Amino acid sequence: DTGVSQNPRHKITKRGQNVTFRCDPISEHNRLYWYRQTLGQGPEFLTYFQNEAQLEKSRLLSDRFSAERPKGSFSTLEIQRTEQGDSAMYLCASSLGQPLNEKLFFGSGTQLSVL
Amino acid sequence: DQQVKQNSPSLSVQEGRISILNCDYTNSMFDYFLWYKKYPAEGPTFLISISSIKDKNEDGRFTVFLNKSAKHLSLHIVPSQPGDSAVYFCAASGRQGSSNTGKLIFGQGTTLQVKP
């Protein structure tokens, strides 16, 4: 069990640029989640995959955001035309997908700063 | 709308004493509750959980109590240690229709400082 891995750990970009983050979940986990956390707040749900299918998207996920999970393994989160309000910690989590007791395992996150 | 609320942004206790962190929720469909601990520059790590069919769950120094009628849960840490200093998040999940997506709704967090 190598844990959930996220890359990069930090990303600094200029407003208007596109950025892409990667998440590698725990290998046997079929559910994958993206969350966003800003200072002083708890993680906010963005989107969720069951295997390769994206089953739910939050209203927070504007059309500038897109997430994929090809082949049900790793996932990418892309933000196009970044804005300063996108600055946050982006967290990925995975779980086995049991019907009960859904404990999520989180990665260390990608800290995005938009200048 | 904030479905999970942690009304105390911070808590300071002396080493060896009890730490009590509180959490309130509004959605009666929540049936599973968790506490996560977060250190700076790291992701949240799972601490302890409780199902809605129980009112108490204990794991070592950590105990979670659930009061469904009051829609309130609390985390007790006894005895508190300096290494417990971190941000603690309460989270909840529940069924949506016929499925459980496992999506967690988090509170805002409480920063615990345990003084030596």
mmCIF file with all atom_site columns, C-alpha atoms in Angstrom:
data_model
loop_
_atom_site.group_PDB
_atom_site.id
_atom_site.type_symbol
_atom_site.label_atom_id
_atom_site.label_alt_id
_atom_site.label_comp_id
_atom_site.label_asym_id
_atom_site.label_entity_id
_atom_site.label_seq_id
_atom_site.pdbx_PDB_ins_code
_atom_site.Cartn_x
_atom_site.Cartn_y
_atom_site.Cartn_z
_atom_site.occupancy
_atom_site.B_iso_or_equiv
_atom_site.pdbx_formal_charge
_atom_site.auth_seq_id
_atom_site.auth_comp_id
_atom_site.auth_asym_id
_atom_site.auth_atom_id
_atom_site.pdbx_PDB_model_num
ATOM 1   C CA . ASP A 1 1   ? 0.000   0.000  0.000   1.00 0.00 ? 1   ASP A CA 1
ATOM 2   C CA . THR A 1 2   ? 1.880   3.008  -1.279  1.00 0.00 ? 2   THR A CA 1
ATOM 3   C CA . GLY A 1 3   ? -0.913  5.467  -0.549  1.00 0.00 ? 3   GLY A CA 1
ATOM 4   C CA . VAL A 1 4   ? -2.507  8.075  -2.787  1.00 0.00 ? 4   VAL A CA 1
ATOM 5   C CA . SER A 1 5   ? 0.074   9.992  -4.788  1.00 0.00 ? 5   SER A CA 1
ATOM 6   C CA . GLN A 1 6   ? -0.433  13.491 -6.200  1.00 0.00 ? 6   GLN A CA 1
ATOM 7   C CA . ASN A 1 7   ? 1.786   15.463 -8.543  1.00 0.00 ? 7   ASN A CA 1
ATOM 8   C CA . PRO A 1 8   ? 2.987   18.113 -8.527  1.00 0.00 ? 8   PRO A CA 1
ATOM 9   C CA . ARG A 1 9   ? 3.017   19.084 -4.849  1.00 0.00 ? 9   ARG A CA 1
ATOM 10  C CA . HIS A 1 10  ? 3.138   22.769 -5.716  1.00 0.00 ? 10  HIS A CA 1
ATOM 11  C CA . LYS A 1 11  ? 2.188   24.691 -8.832  1.00 0.00 ? 11  LYS A CA 1
ATOM 12  C CA . ILE A 1 12  ? 2.600   28.421 -9.419  1.00 0.00 ? 12  ILE A CA 1
ATOM 13  C CA . THR A 1 13  ? 1.038   29.781 -12.564 1.00 0.00 ? 13  THR A CA 1
ATOM 14  C CA . LYS A 1 14  ? 0.006   33.051 -14.108 1.00 0.00 ? 14  LYS A CA 1
ATOM 15  C CA . ARG A 1 15  ? -3.640  33.971 -14.518 1.00 0.00 ? 15  ARG A CA 1
ATOM 16  C CA . GLY A 1 16  ? -5.006  32.691 -17.795 1.00 0.00 ? 16  GLY A CA 1
ATOM 17  C CA . GLN A 1 17  ? -2.694  29.693 -18.054 1.00 0.00 ? 17  GLN A CA 1
ATOM 18  C CA . ASN A 1 18  ? -3.856  26.078 -18.055 1.00 0.00 ? 18  ASN A CA 1
ATOM 19  C CA . VAL A 1 19  ? -2.726  23.639 -15.383 1.00 0.00 ? 19  VAL A CA 1
ATOM 20  C CA . THR A 1 20  ? -3.071  19.878 -14.994 1.00 0.00 ? 20  THR A CA 1
ATOM 21  C CA . PHE A 1 21  ? -2.733  17.812 -11.840 1.00 0.00 ? 21  PHE A CA 1
ATOM 22  C CA . ARG A 1 22  ? -2.333  14.063 -11.562 1.00 0.00 ? 22  ARG A CA 1
ATOM 23  C CA . CYS A 1 23  ? -3.562  11.618 -8.941  1.00 0.00 ? 23  CYS A CA 1
ATOM 24  C CA . ASP A 1 24  ? -2.568  7.974  -8.575  1.00 0.00 ? 24  ASP A CA 1
ATOM 25  C CA . PRO A 1 25  ? -4.969  6.234  -6.192  1.00 0.00 ? 25  PRO A CA 1
ATOM 26  C CA . ILE A 1 26  ? -4.305  3.160  -4.099  1.00 0.00 ? 26  ILE A CA 1
ATOM 27  C CA . SER A 1 27  ? -4.140  0.381  -6.664  1.00 0.00 ? 27  SER A CA 1
ATOM 28  C CA . GLU A 1 28  ? -7.158  -1.716 -5.678  1.00 0.00 ? 28  GLU A CA 1
ATOM 29  C CA . HIS A 1 29  ? -9.438  1.281  -5.059  1.00 0.00 ? 29  HIS A CA 1
ATOM 30  C CA . ASN A 1 30  ? -12.146 1.775  -7.661  1.00 0.00 ? 30  ASN A CA 1
ATOM 31  C CA . ARG A 1 31  ? -13.515 5.083  -6.368  1.00 0.00 ? 31  ARG A CA 1
ATOM 32  C CA . LEU A 1 32  ? -11.616 8.333  -6.809  1.00 0.00 ? 32  LEU A CA 1
ATOM 33  C CA . TYR A 1 33  ? -12.558 11.791 -5.557  1.00 0.00 ? 33  TYR A CA 1
ATOM 34  C CA . TRP A 1 34  ? -11.282 15.311 -6.118  1.00 0.00 ? 34  TRP A CA 1
ATOM 35  C CA . TYR A 1 35  ? -11.680 17.929 -3.400  1.00 0.00 ? 35  TYR A CA 1
ATOM 36  C CA . ARG A 1 36  ? -10.576 21.539 -3.067  1.00 0.00 ? 36  ARG A CA 1
ATOM 37  C CA . GLN A 1 37  ? -9.546  23.186 0.181   1.00 0.00 ? 37  GLN A CA 1
ATOM 38  C CA . THR A 1 38  ? -9.030  26.870 0.837   1.00 0.00 ? 38  THR A CA 1
ATOM 39  C CA . LEU A 1 39  ? -7.586  28.450 3.947   1.00 0.00 ? 39  LEU A CA 1
ATOM 40  C CA . GLY A 1 40  ? -9.815  28.125 6.990   1.00 0.00 ? 40  GLY A CA 1
ATOM 41  C CA . GLN A 1 41  ? -12.259 25.805 5.261   1.00 0.00 ? 41  GLN A CA 1
ATOM 42  C CA . GLY A 1 42  ? -12.760 22.087 5.096   1.00 0.00 ? 42  GLY A CA 1
ATOM 43  C CA . PRO A 1 43  ? -12.271 20.125 1.879   1.00 0.00 ? 43  PRO A CA 1
ATOM 44  C CA . GLU A 1 44  ? -15.068 20.770 -0.642  1.00 0.00 ? 44  GLU A CA 1
ATOM 45  C CA . PHE A 1 45  ? -16.199 18.012 -2.977  1.00 0.00 ? 45  PHE A CA 1
ATOM 46  C CA . LEU A 1 46  ? -15.521 18.599 -6.675  1.00 0.00 ? 46  LEU A CA 1
ATOM 47  C CA . THR A 1 47  ? -16.101 15.321 -8.498  1.00 0.00 ? 47  THR A CA 1
ATOM 48  C CA . TYR A 1 48  ? -16.123 11.545 -8.152  1.00 0.00 ? 48  TYR A CA 1
ATOM 49  C CA . PHE A 1 49  ? -15.288 8.538  -10.340 1.00 0.00 ? 49  PHE A CA 1
ATOM 50  C CA . GLN A 1 50  ? -16.374 4.931  -10.042 1.00 0.00 ? 50  GLN A CA 1
ATOM 51  C CA . ASN A 1 51  ? -13.739 3.159  -12.125 1.00 0.00 ? 51  ASN A CA 1
ATOM 52  C CA . GLU A 1 52  ? -13.540 5.249  -15.326 1.00 0.00 ? 52  GLU A CA 1
ATOM 53  C CA . ALA A 1 53  ? -17.022 6.721  -15.068 1.00 0.00 ? 53  ALA A CA 1
ATOM 54  C CA . GLN A 1 54  ? -17.422 10.238 -13.713 1.00 0.00 ? 54  GLN A CA 1
ATOM 55  C CA . LEU A 1 55  ? -20.631 9.889  -11.714 1.00 0.00 ? 55  LEU A CA 1
ATOM 56  C CA . GLU A 1 56  ? -21.000 13.211 -9.961  1.00 0.00 ? 56  GLU A CA 1
ATOM 57  C CA . LYS A 1 57  ? -19.797 16.781 -10.396 1.00 0.00 ? 57  LYS A CA 1
ATOM 58  C CA . SER A 1 58  ? -20.213 19.609 -7.924  1.00 0.00 ? 58  SER A CA 1
ATOM 59  C CA . ARG A 1 59  ? -21.627 22.972 -8.876  1.00 0.00 ? 59  ARG A CA 1
ATOM 60  C CA . LEU A 1 60  ? -18.198 24.272 -7.844  1.00 0.00 ? 60  LEU A CA 1
ATOM 61  C CA . LEU A 1 61  ? -16.765 22.602 -10.937 1.00 0.00 ? 61  LEU A CA 1
ATOM 62  C CA . SER A 1 62  ? -17.165 25.285 -13.583 1.00 0.00 ? 62  SER A CA 1
ATOM 63  C CA . ASP A 1 63  ? -16.755 24.565 -17.290 1.00 0.00 ? 63  ASP A CA 1
ATOM 64  C CA . ARG A 1 64  ? -13.090 25.578 -16.973 1.00 0.00 ? 64  ARG A CA 1
ATOM 65  C CA . PHE A 1 65  ? -12.497 22.427 -14.928 1.00 0.00 ? 65  PHE A CA 1
ATOM 66  C CA . SER A 1 66  ? -12.327 18.954 -16.414 1.00 0.00 ? 66  SER A CA 1
ATOM 67  C CA . ALA A 1 67  ? -11.405 15.663 -14.831 1.00 0.00 ? 67  ALA A CA 1
ATOM 68  C CA . GLU A 1 68  ? -10.669 12.314 -16.410 1.00 0.00 ? 68  GLU A CA 1
ATOM 69  C CA . ARG A 1 69  ? -9.852  8.846  -15.232 1.00 0.00 ? 69  ARG A CA 1
ATOM 70  C CA . PRO A 1 70  ? -8.917  6.825  -18.305 1.00 0.00 ? 70  PRO A CA 1
ATOM 71  C CA . LYS A 1 71  ? -8.926  3.055  -17.754 1.00 0.00 ? 71  LYS A CA 1
ATOM 72  C CA . GLY A 1 72  ? -10.061 3.539  -14.189 1.00 0.00 ? 72  GLY A CA 1
ATOM 73  C CA . SER A 1 73  ? -6.555  4.022  -12.827 1.00 0.00 ? 73  SER A CA 1
ATOM 74  C CA . PHE A 1 74  ? -4.905  7.427  -12.412 1.00 0.00 ? 74  PHE A CA 1
ATOM 75  C CA . SER A 1 75  ? -6.888  10.642 -12.768 1.00 0.00 ? 75  SER A CA 1
ATOM 76  C CA . THR A 1 76  ? -6.120  14.124 -14.043 1.00 0.00 ? 76  THR A CA 1
ATOM 77  C CA . LEU A 1 77  ? -7.729  17.423 -13.133 1.00 0.00 ? 77  LEU A CA 1
ATOM 78  C CA . GLU A 1 78  ? -7.265  20.241 -15.618 1.00 0.00 ? 78  GLU A CA 1
ATOM 79  C CA . ILE A 1 79  ? -8.082  23.888 -15.024 1.00 0.00 ? 79  ILE A CA 1
ATOM 80  C CA . GLN A 1 80  ? -8.215  26.067 -18.105 1.00 0.00 ? 80  GLN A CA 1
ATOM 81  C CA . ARG A 1 81  ? -7.756  29.841 -18.088 1.00 0.00 ? 81  ARG A CA 1
ATOM 82  C CA . THR A 1 82  ? -6.871  29.901 -14.419 1.00 0.00 ? 82  THR A CA 1
ATOM 83  C CA . GLU A 1 83  ? -8.159  32.692 -12.213 1.00 0.00 ? 83  GLU A CA 1
ATOM 84  C CA . GLN A 1 84  ? -6.818  33.946 -8.903  1.00 0.00 ? 84  GLN A CA 1
ATOM 85  C CA . GLY A 1 85  ? -9.859  32.441 -7.186  1.00 0.00 ? 85  GLY A CA 1
ATOM 86  C CA . ASP A 1 86  ? -8.657  29.004 -8.259  1.00 0.00 ? 86  ASP A CA 1
ATOM 87  C CA . SER A 1 87  ? -5.763  29.263 -5.798  1.00 0.00 ? 87  SER A CA 1
ATOM 88  C CA . ALA A 1 88  ? -6.299  26.411 -3.333  1.00 0.00 ? 88  ALA A CA 1
ATOM 89  C CA . MET A 1 89  ? -5.103  22.999 -2.244  1.00 0.00 ? 89  MET A CA 1
ATOM 90  C CA . TYR A 1 90  ? -6.459  20.320 -4.582  1.00 0.00 ? 90  TYR A CA 1
ATOM 91  C CA . LEU A 1 91  ? -6.854  17.001 -2.842  1.00 0.00 ? 91  LEU A CA 1
ATOM 92  C CA . CYS A 1 92  ? -7.396  13.582 -4.337  1.00 0.00 ? 92  CYS A CA 1
ATOM 93  C CA . ALA A 1 93  ? -8.812  10.657 -2.387  1.00 0.00 ? 93  ALA A CA 1
ATOM 94  C CA . SER A 1 94  ? -9.646  7.059  -3.137  1.00 0.00 ? 94  SER A CA 1
ATOM 95  C CA . SER A 1 95  ? -11.673 4.280  -1.555  1.00 0.00 ? 95  SER A CA 1
ATOM 96  C CA . LEU A 1 96  ? -12.515 0.638  -2.078  1.00 0.00 ? 96  LEU A CA 1
ATOM 97  C CA . GLY A 1 97  ? -16.131 1.441  -2.868  1.00 0.00 ? 97  GLY A CA 1
ATOM 98  C CA . GLN A 1 98  ? -17.748 -0.677 -0.218  1.00 0.00 ? 98  GLN A CA 1
ATOM 99  C CA . PRO A 1 99  ? -21.430 0.099  0.244   1.00 0.00 ? 99  PRO A CA 1
ATOM 100 C CA . LEU A 1 100 ? -20.874 1.076  3.867   1.00 0.00 ? 100 LEU A CA 1
ATOM 101 C CA . ASN A 1 101 ? -18.138 2.666  5.931   1.00 0.00 ? 101 ASN A CA 1
ATOM 102 C CA . GLU A 1 102 ? -16.669 4.737  3.178   1.00 0.00 ? 102 GLU A CA 1
ATOM 103 C CA . LYS A 1 103 ? -13.287 5.719  4.547   1.00 0.00 ? 103 LYS A CA 1
ATOM 104 C CA . LEU A 1 104 ? -11.433 7.894  2.069   1.00 0.00 ? 104 LEU A CA 1
ATOM 105 C CA . PHE A 1 105 ? -7.650  7.880  1.809   1.00 0.00 ? 105 PHE A CA 1
ATOM 106 C CA . PHE A 1 106 ? -6.262  11.265 0.843   1.00 0.00 ? 106 PHE A CA 1
ATOM 107 C CA . GLY A 1 107 ? -3.109  12.256 -0.964  1.00 0.00 ? 107 GLY A CA 1
ATOM 108 C CA . SER A 1 108 ? -0.901  15.134 0.174   1.00 0.00 ? 108 SER A CA 1
ATOM 109 C CA . GLY A 1 109 ? -2.511  17.477 -2.306  1.00 0.00 ? 109 GLY A CA 1
ATOM 110 C CA . THR A 1 110 ? -1.367  19.931 -4.946  1.00 0.00 ? 110 THR A CA 1
ATOM 111 C CA . GLN A 1 111 ? -1.087  23.522 -3.780  1.00 0.00 ? 111 GLN A CA 1
ATOM 112 C CA . LEU A 1 112 ? -2.022  25.844 -6.638  1.00 0.00 ? 112 LEU A CA 1
ATOM 113 C CA . SER A 1 113 ? -1.098  29.518 -6.588  1.00 0.00 ? 113 SER A CA 1
ATOM 114 C CA . VAL A 1 114 ? -2.423  31.696 -9.400  1.00 0.00 ? 114 VAL A CA 1
ATOM 115 C CA . LEU A 1 115 ? -0.601  35.014 -9.704  1.00 0.00 ? 115 LEU A CA 1
ATOM 116 C CA . ASP B 2 1   ? -25.552 25.742 2.947   1.00 0.00 ? 1   ASP B CA 1
ATOM 117 C CA . GLN B 2 2   ? -23.173 24.293 5.488   1.00 0.00 ? 2   GLN B CA 1
ATOM 118 C CA . GLN B 2 3   ? -24.470 20.792 6.218   1.00 0.00 ? 3   GLN B CA 1
ATOM 119 C CA . VAL B 2 4   ? -21.640 19.975 8.620   1.00 0.00 ? 4   VAL B CA 1
ATOM 120 C CA . LYS B 2 5   ? -20.527 22.631 11.074  1.00 0.00 ? 5   LYS B CA 1
ATOM 121 C CA . GLN B 2 6   ? -17.656 22.906 13.472  1.00 0.00 ? 6   GLN B CA 1
ATOM 122 C CA . ASN B 2 7   ? -18.365 26.082 15.365  1.00 0.00 ? 7   ASN B CA 1
ATOM 123 C CA . SER B 2 8   ? -15.098 26.268 17.284  1.00 0.00 ? 8   SER B CA 1
ATOM 124 C CA . PRO B 2 9   ? -12.227 27.323 15.007  1.00 0.00 ? 9   PRO B CA 1
ATOM 125 C CA . SER B 2 10  ? -9.651  26.550 17.692  1.00 0.00 ? 10  SER B CA 1
ATOM 126 C CA . LEU B 2 11  ? -9.121  24.746 20.977  1.00 0.00 ? 11  LEU B CA 1
ATOM 127 C CA . SER B 2 12  ? -6.186  24.825 23.368  1.00 0.00 ? 12  SER B CA 1
ATOM 128 C CA . VAL B 2 13  ? -5.691  22.221 26.110  1.00 0.00 ? 13  VAL B CA 1
ATOM 129 C CA . GLN B 2 14  ? -2.940  21.175 28.469  1.00 0.00 ? 14  GLN B CA 1
ATOM 130 C CA . GLU B 2 15  ? -1.062  17.955 27.866  1.00 0.00 ? 15  GLU B CA 1
ATOM 131 C CA . GLY B 2 16  ? -2.690  15.063 29.720  1.00 0.00 ? 16  GLY B CA 1
ATOM 132 C CA . ARG B 2 17  ? -6.120  16.671 29.849  1.00 0.00 ? 17  ARG B CA 1
ATOM 133 C CA . ILE B 2 18  ? -9.154  15.833 27.731  1.00 0.00 ? 18  ILE B CA 1
ATOM 134 C CA . SER B 2 19  ? -9.763  17.471 24.364  1.00 0.00 ? 19  SER B CA 1
ATOM 135 C CA . ILE B 2 20  ? -13.375 17.639 23.200  1.00 0.00 ? 20  ILE B CA 1
ATOM 136 C CA . LEU B 2 21  ? -14.092 18.647 19.628  1.00 0.00 ? 21  LEU B CA 1
ATOM 137 C CA . ASN B 2 22  ? -17.665 19.198 18.534  1.00 0.00 ? 22  ASN B CA 1
ATOM 138 C CA . CYS B 2 23  ? -19.540 18.901 15.267  1.00 0.00 ? 23  CYS B CA 1
ATOM 139 C CA . ASP B 2 24  ? -23.157 19.524 14.239  1.00 0.00 ? 24  ASP B CA 1
ATOM 140 C CA . TYR B 2 25  ? -24.942 18.410 11.100  1.00 0.00 ? 25  TYR B CA 1
ATOM 141 C CA . THR B 2 26  ? -28.235 19.283 9.495   1.00 0.00 ? 26  THR B CA 1
ATOM 142 C CA . ASN B 2 27  ? -28.911 16.502 6.988   1.00 0.00 ? 27  ASN B CA 1
ATOM 143 C CA . SER B 2 28  ? -30.835 13.620 8.569   1.00 0.00 ? 28  SER B CA 1
ATOM 144 C CA . MET B 2 29  ? -29.822 11.360 5.630   1.00 0.00 ? 29  MET B CA 1
ATOM 145 C CA . PHE B 2 30  ? -26.239 11.216 6.877   1.00 0.00 ? 30  PHE B CA 1
ATOM 146 C CA . ASP B 2 31  ? -25.543 7.748  8.243   1.00 0.00 ? 31  ASP B CA 1
ATOM 147 C CA . TYR B 2 32  ? -21.785 7.585  8.582   1.00 0.00 ? 32  TYR B CA 1
ATOM 148 C CA . PHE B 2 33  ? -19.536 10.053 10.353  1.00 0.00 ? 33  PHE B CA 1
ATOM 149 C CA . LEU B 2 34  ? -15.781 10.365 10.389  1.00 0.00 ? 34  LEU B CA 1
ATOM 150 C CA . TRP B 2 35  ? -13.042 12.429 11.968  1.00 0.00 ? 35  TRP B CA 1
ATOM 151 C CA . TYR B 2 36  ? -9.908  13.308 10.035  1.00 0.00 ? 36  TYR B CA 1
ATOM 152 C CA . LYS B 2 37  ? -6.718  14.873 11.286  1.00 0.00 ? 37  LYS B CA 1
ATOM 153 C CA . LYS B 2 38  ? -4.601  17.176 9.146   1.00 0.00 ? 38  LYS B CA 1
ATOM 154 C CA . TYR B 2 39  ? -1.077  18.445 9.590   1.00 0.00 ? 39  TYR B CA 1
ATOM 155 C CA . PRO B 2 40  ? 0.187   21.423 7.540   1.00 0.00 ? 40  PRO B CA 1
ATOM 156 C CA . ALA B 2 41  ? 1.157   20.579 3.955   1.00 0.00 ? 41  ALA B CA 1
ATOM 157 C CA . GLU B 2 42  ? -0.314  17.089 4.227   1.00 0.00 ? 42  GLU B CA 1
ATOM 158 C CA . GLY B 2 43  ? -3.616  15.553 3.231   1.00 0.00 ? 43  GLY B CA 1
ATOM 159 C CA . PRO B 2 44  ? -6.230  14.618 5.851   1.00 0.00 ? 44  PRO B CA 1
ATOM 160 C CA . THR B 2 45  ? -5.671  11.270 7.538   1.00 0.00 ? 45  THR B CA 1
ATOM 161 C CA . PHE B 2 46  ? -8.500  9.131  8.858   1.00 0.00 ? 46  PHE B CA 1
ATOM 162 C CA . LEU B 2 47  ? -8.794  8.997  12.622  1.00 0.00 ? 47  LEU B CA 1
ATOM 163 C CA . ILE B 2 48  ? -12.036 7.327  13.692  1.00 0.00 ? 48  ILE B CA 1
ATOM 164 C CA . SER B 2 49  ? -15.579 6.792  12.423  1.00 0.00 ? 49  SER B CA 1
ATOM 165 C CA . ILE B 2 50  ? -19.045 5.905  13.639  1.00 0.00 ? 50  ILE B CA 1
ATOM 166 C CA . SER B 2 51  ? -22.125 4.506  11.982  1.00 0.00 ? 51  SER B CA 1
ATOM 167 C CA . SER B 2 52  ? -25.520 6.020  12.724  1.00 0.00 ? 52  SER B CA 1
ATOM 168 C CA . ILE B 2 53  ? -26.655 2.749  14.310  1.00 0.00 ? 53  ILE B CA 1
ATOM 169 C CA . LYS B 2 54  ? -24.191 3.320  17.150  1.00 0.00 ? 54  LYS B CA 1
ATOM 170 C CA . ASP B 2 55  ? -23.817 6.104  19.684  1.00 0.00 ? 55  ASP B CA 1
ATOM 171 C CA . LYS B 2 56  ? -20.199 5.514  20.659  1.00 0.00 ? 56  LYS B CA 1
ATOM 172 C CA . ASN B 2 57  ? -17.030 4.188  19.110  1.00 0.00 ? 57  ASN B CA 1
ATOM 173 C CA . GLU B 2 58  ? -13.690 3.960  20.871  1.00 0.00 ? 58  GLU B CA 1
ATOM 174 C CA . ASP B 2 59  ? -10.180 3.455  19.536  1.00 0.00 ? 59  ASP B CA 1
ATOM 175 C CA . GLY B 2 60  ? -7.398  3.873  22.044  1.00 0.00 ? 60  GLY B CA 1
ATOM 176 C CA . ARG B 2 61  ? -7.269  7.456  23.230  1.00 0.00 ? 61  ARG B CA 1
ATOM 177 C CA . PHE B 2 62  ? -9.970  8.513  20.770  1.00 0.00 ? 62  PHE B CA 1
ATOM 178 C CA . THR B 2 63  ? -13.723 8.186  21.319  1.00 0.00 ? 63  THR B CA 1
ATOM 179 C CA . VAL B 2 64  ? -16.467 9.495  19.082  1.00 0.00 ? 64  VAL B CA 1
ATOM 180 C CA . PHE B 2 65  ? -19.971 10.052 20.443  1.00 0.00 ? 65  PHE B CA 1
ATOM 181 C CA . LEU B 2 66  ? -23.042 10.446 18.250  1.00 0.00 ? 66  LEU B CA 1
ATOM 182 C CA . ASN B 2 67  ? -26.314 12.033 19.374  1.00 0.00 ? 67  ASN B CA 1
ATOM 183 C CA . LYS B 2 68  ? -28.697 11.536 16.460  1.00 0.00 ? 68  LYS B CA 1
ATOM 184 C CA . SER B 2 69  ? -31.619 13.373 18.002  1.00 0.00 ? 69  SER B CA 1
ATOM 185 C CA . ALA B 2 70  ? -29.466 16.458 18.441  1.00 0.00 ? 70  ALA B CA 1
ATOM 186 C CA . LYS B 2 71  ? -27.600 15.875 15.161  1.00 0.00 ? 71  LYS B CA 1
ATOM 187 C CA . HIS B 2 72  ? -24.379 16.295 17.089  1.00 0.00 ? 72  HIS B CA 1
ATOM 188 C CA . LEU B 2 73  ? -21.150 14.360 17.376  1.00 0.00 ? 73  LEU B CA 1
ATOM 189 C CA . SER B 2 74  ? -18.035 14.890 19.396  1.00 0.00 ? 74  SER B CA 1
ATOM 190 C CA . LEU B 2 75  ? -14.490 13.581 19.464  1.00 0.00 ? 75  LEU B CA 1
ATOM 191 C CA . HIS B 2 76  ? -12.822 13.018 22.824  1.00 0.00 ? 76  HIS B CA 1
ATOM 192 C CA . ILE B 2 77  ? -9.071  12.651 23.096  1.00 0.00 ? 77  ILE B CA 1
ATOM 193 C CA . VAL B 2 78  ? -7.819  11.385 26.443  1.00 0.00 ? 78  VAL B CA 1
ATOM 194 C CA . PRO B 2 79  ? -5.105  12.006 27.447  1.00 0.00 ? 79  PRO B CA 1
ATOM 195 C CA . SER B 2 80  ? -4.148  14.736 24.991  1.00 0.00 ? 80  SER B CA 1
ATOM 196 C CA . GLN B 2 81  ? -0.551  14.763 23.764  1.00 0.00 ? 81  GLN B CA 1
ATOM 197 C CA . PRO B 2 82  ? 1.456   17.536 22.040  1.00 0.00 ? 82  PRO B CA 1
ATOM 198 C CA . GLY B 2 83  ? 1.600   15.351 18.900  1.00 0.00 ? 83  GLY B CA 1
ATOM 199 C CA . ASP B 2 84  ? -2.194  15.620 18.691  1.00 0.00 ? 84  ASP B CA 1
ATOM 200 C CA . SER B 2 85  ? -1.831  19.285 17.734  1.00 0.00 ? 85  SER B CA 1
ATOM 201 C CA . ALA B 2 86  ? -3.391  19.517 14.269  1.00 0.00 ? 86  ALA B CA 1
ATOM 202 C CA . VAL B 2 87  ? -6.551  20.543 12.457  1.00 0.00 ? 87  VAL B CA 1
ATOM 203 C CA . TYR B 2 88  ? -9.440  18.141 13.027  1.00 0.00 ? 88  TYR B CA 1
ATOM 204 C CA . PHE B 2 89  ? -12.222 17.800 10.478  1.00 0.00 ? 89  PHE B CA 1
ATOM 205 C CA . CYS B 2 90  ? -15.590 16.237 11.031  1.00 0.00 ? 90  CYS B CA 1
ATOM 206 C CA . ALA B 2 91  ? -17.130 14.630 7.923   1.00 0.00 ? 91  ALA B CA 1
ATOM 207 C CA . ALA B 2 92  ? -20.380 12.900 7.058   1.00 0.00 ? 92  ALA B CA 1
ATOM 208 C CA . SER B 2 93  ? -21.774 10.777 4.273   1.00 0.00 ? 93  SER B CA 1
ATOM 209 C CA . GLY B 2 94  ? -25.112 9.239  3.428   1.00 0.00 ? 94  GLY B CA 1
ATOM 210 C CA . ARG B 2 95  ? -27.203 7.559  0.822   1.00 0.00 ? 95  ARG B CA 1
ATOM 211 C CA . GLN B 2 96  ? -28.370 9.443  -2.232  1.00 0.00 ? 96  GLN B CA 1
ATOM 212 C CA . GLY B 2 97  ? -31.311 7.551  -3.621  1.00 0.00 ? 97  GLY B CA 1
ATOM 213 C CA . SER B 2 98  ? -30.442 3.867  -3.927  1.00 0.00 ? 98  SER B CA 1
ATOM 214 C CA . SER B 2 99  ? -26.684 4.315  -3.874  1.00 0.00 ? 99  SER B CA 1
ATOM 215 C CA . ASN B 2 100 ? -23.988 5.504  -1.550  1.00 0.00 ? 100 ASN B CA 1
ATOM 216 C CA . THR B 2 101 ? -21.423 7.486  -3.491  1.00 0.00 ? 101 THR B CA 1
ATOM 217 C CA . GLY B 2 102 ? -19.171 7.697  -0.485  1.00 0.00 ? 102 GLY B CA 1
ATOM 218 C CA . LYS B 2 103 ? -18.884 11.432 -0.956  1.00 0.00 ? 103 LYS B CA 1
ATOM 219 C CA . LEU B 2 104 ? -17.869 13.091 2.297   1.00 0.00 ? 104 LEU B CA 1
ATOM 220 C CA . ILE B 2 105 ? -19.138 16.482 3.411   1.00 0.00 ? 105 ILE B CA 1
ATOM 221 C CA . PHE B 2 106 ? -16.626 18.200 5.671   1.00 0.00 ? 106 PHE B CA 1
ATOM 222 C CA . GLY B 2 107 ? -16.907 20.763 8.427   1.00 0.00 ? 107 GLY B CA 1
ATOM 223 C CA . GLN B 2 108 ? -14.653 23.817 8.533   1.00 0.00 ? 108 GLN B CA 1
ATOM 224 C CA . GLY B 2 109 ? -12.201 22.249 10.940  1.00 0.00 ? 109 GLY B CA 1
ATOM 225 C CA . THR B 2 110 ? -11.000 22.922 14.482  1.00 0.00 ? 110 THR B CA 1
ATOM 226 C CA . THR B 2 111 ? -7.352  23.643 15.202  1.00 0.00 ? 111 THR B CA 1
ATOM 227 C CA . LEU B 2 112 ? -6.274  21.809 18.336  1.00 0.00 ? 112 LEU B CA 1
ATOM 228 C CA . GLN B 2 113 ? -3.201  22.937 20.240  1.00 0.00 ? 113 GLN B CA 1
ATOM 229 C CA . VAL B 2 114 ? -1.972  20.713 23.043  1.00 0.00 ? 114 VAL B CA 1
ATOM 230 C CA . LYS B 2 115 ? 0.452   22.551 25.296  1.00 0.00 ? 115 LYS B CA 1
ATOM 231 C CA . PRO B 2 116 ? 3.255   20.626 27.042  1.00 0.00 ? 116 PRO B CA 1
#
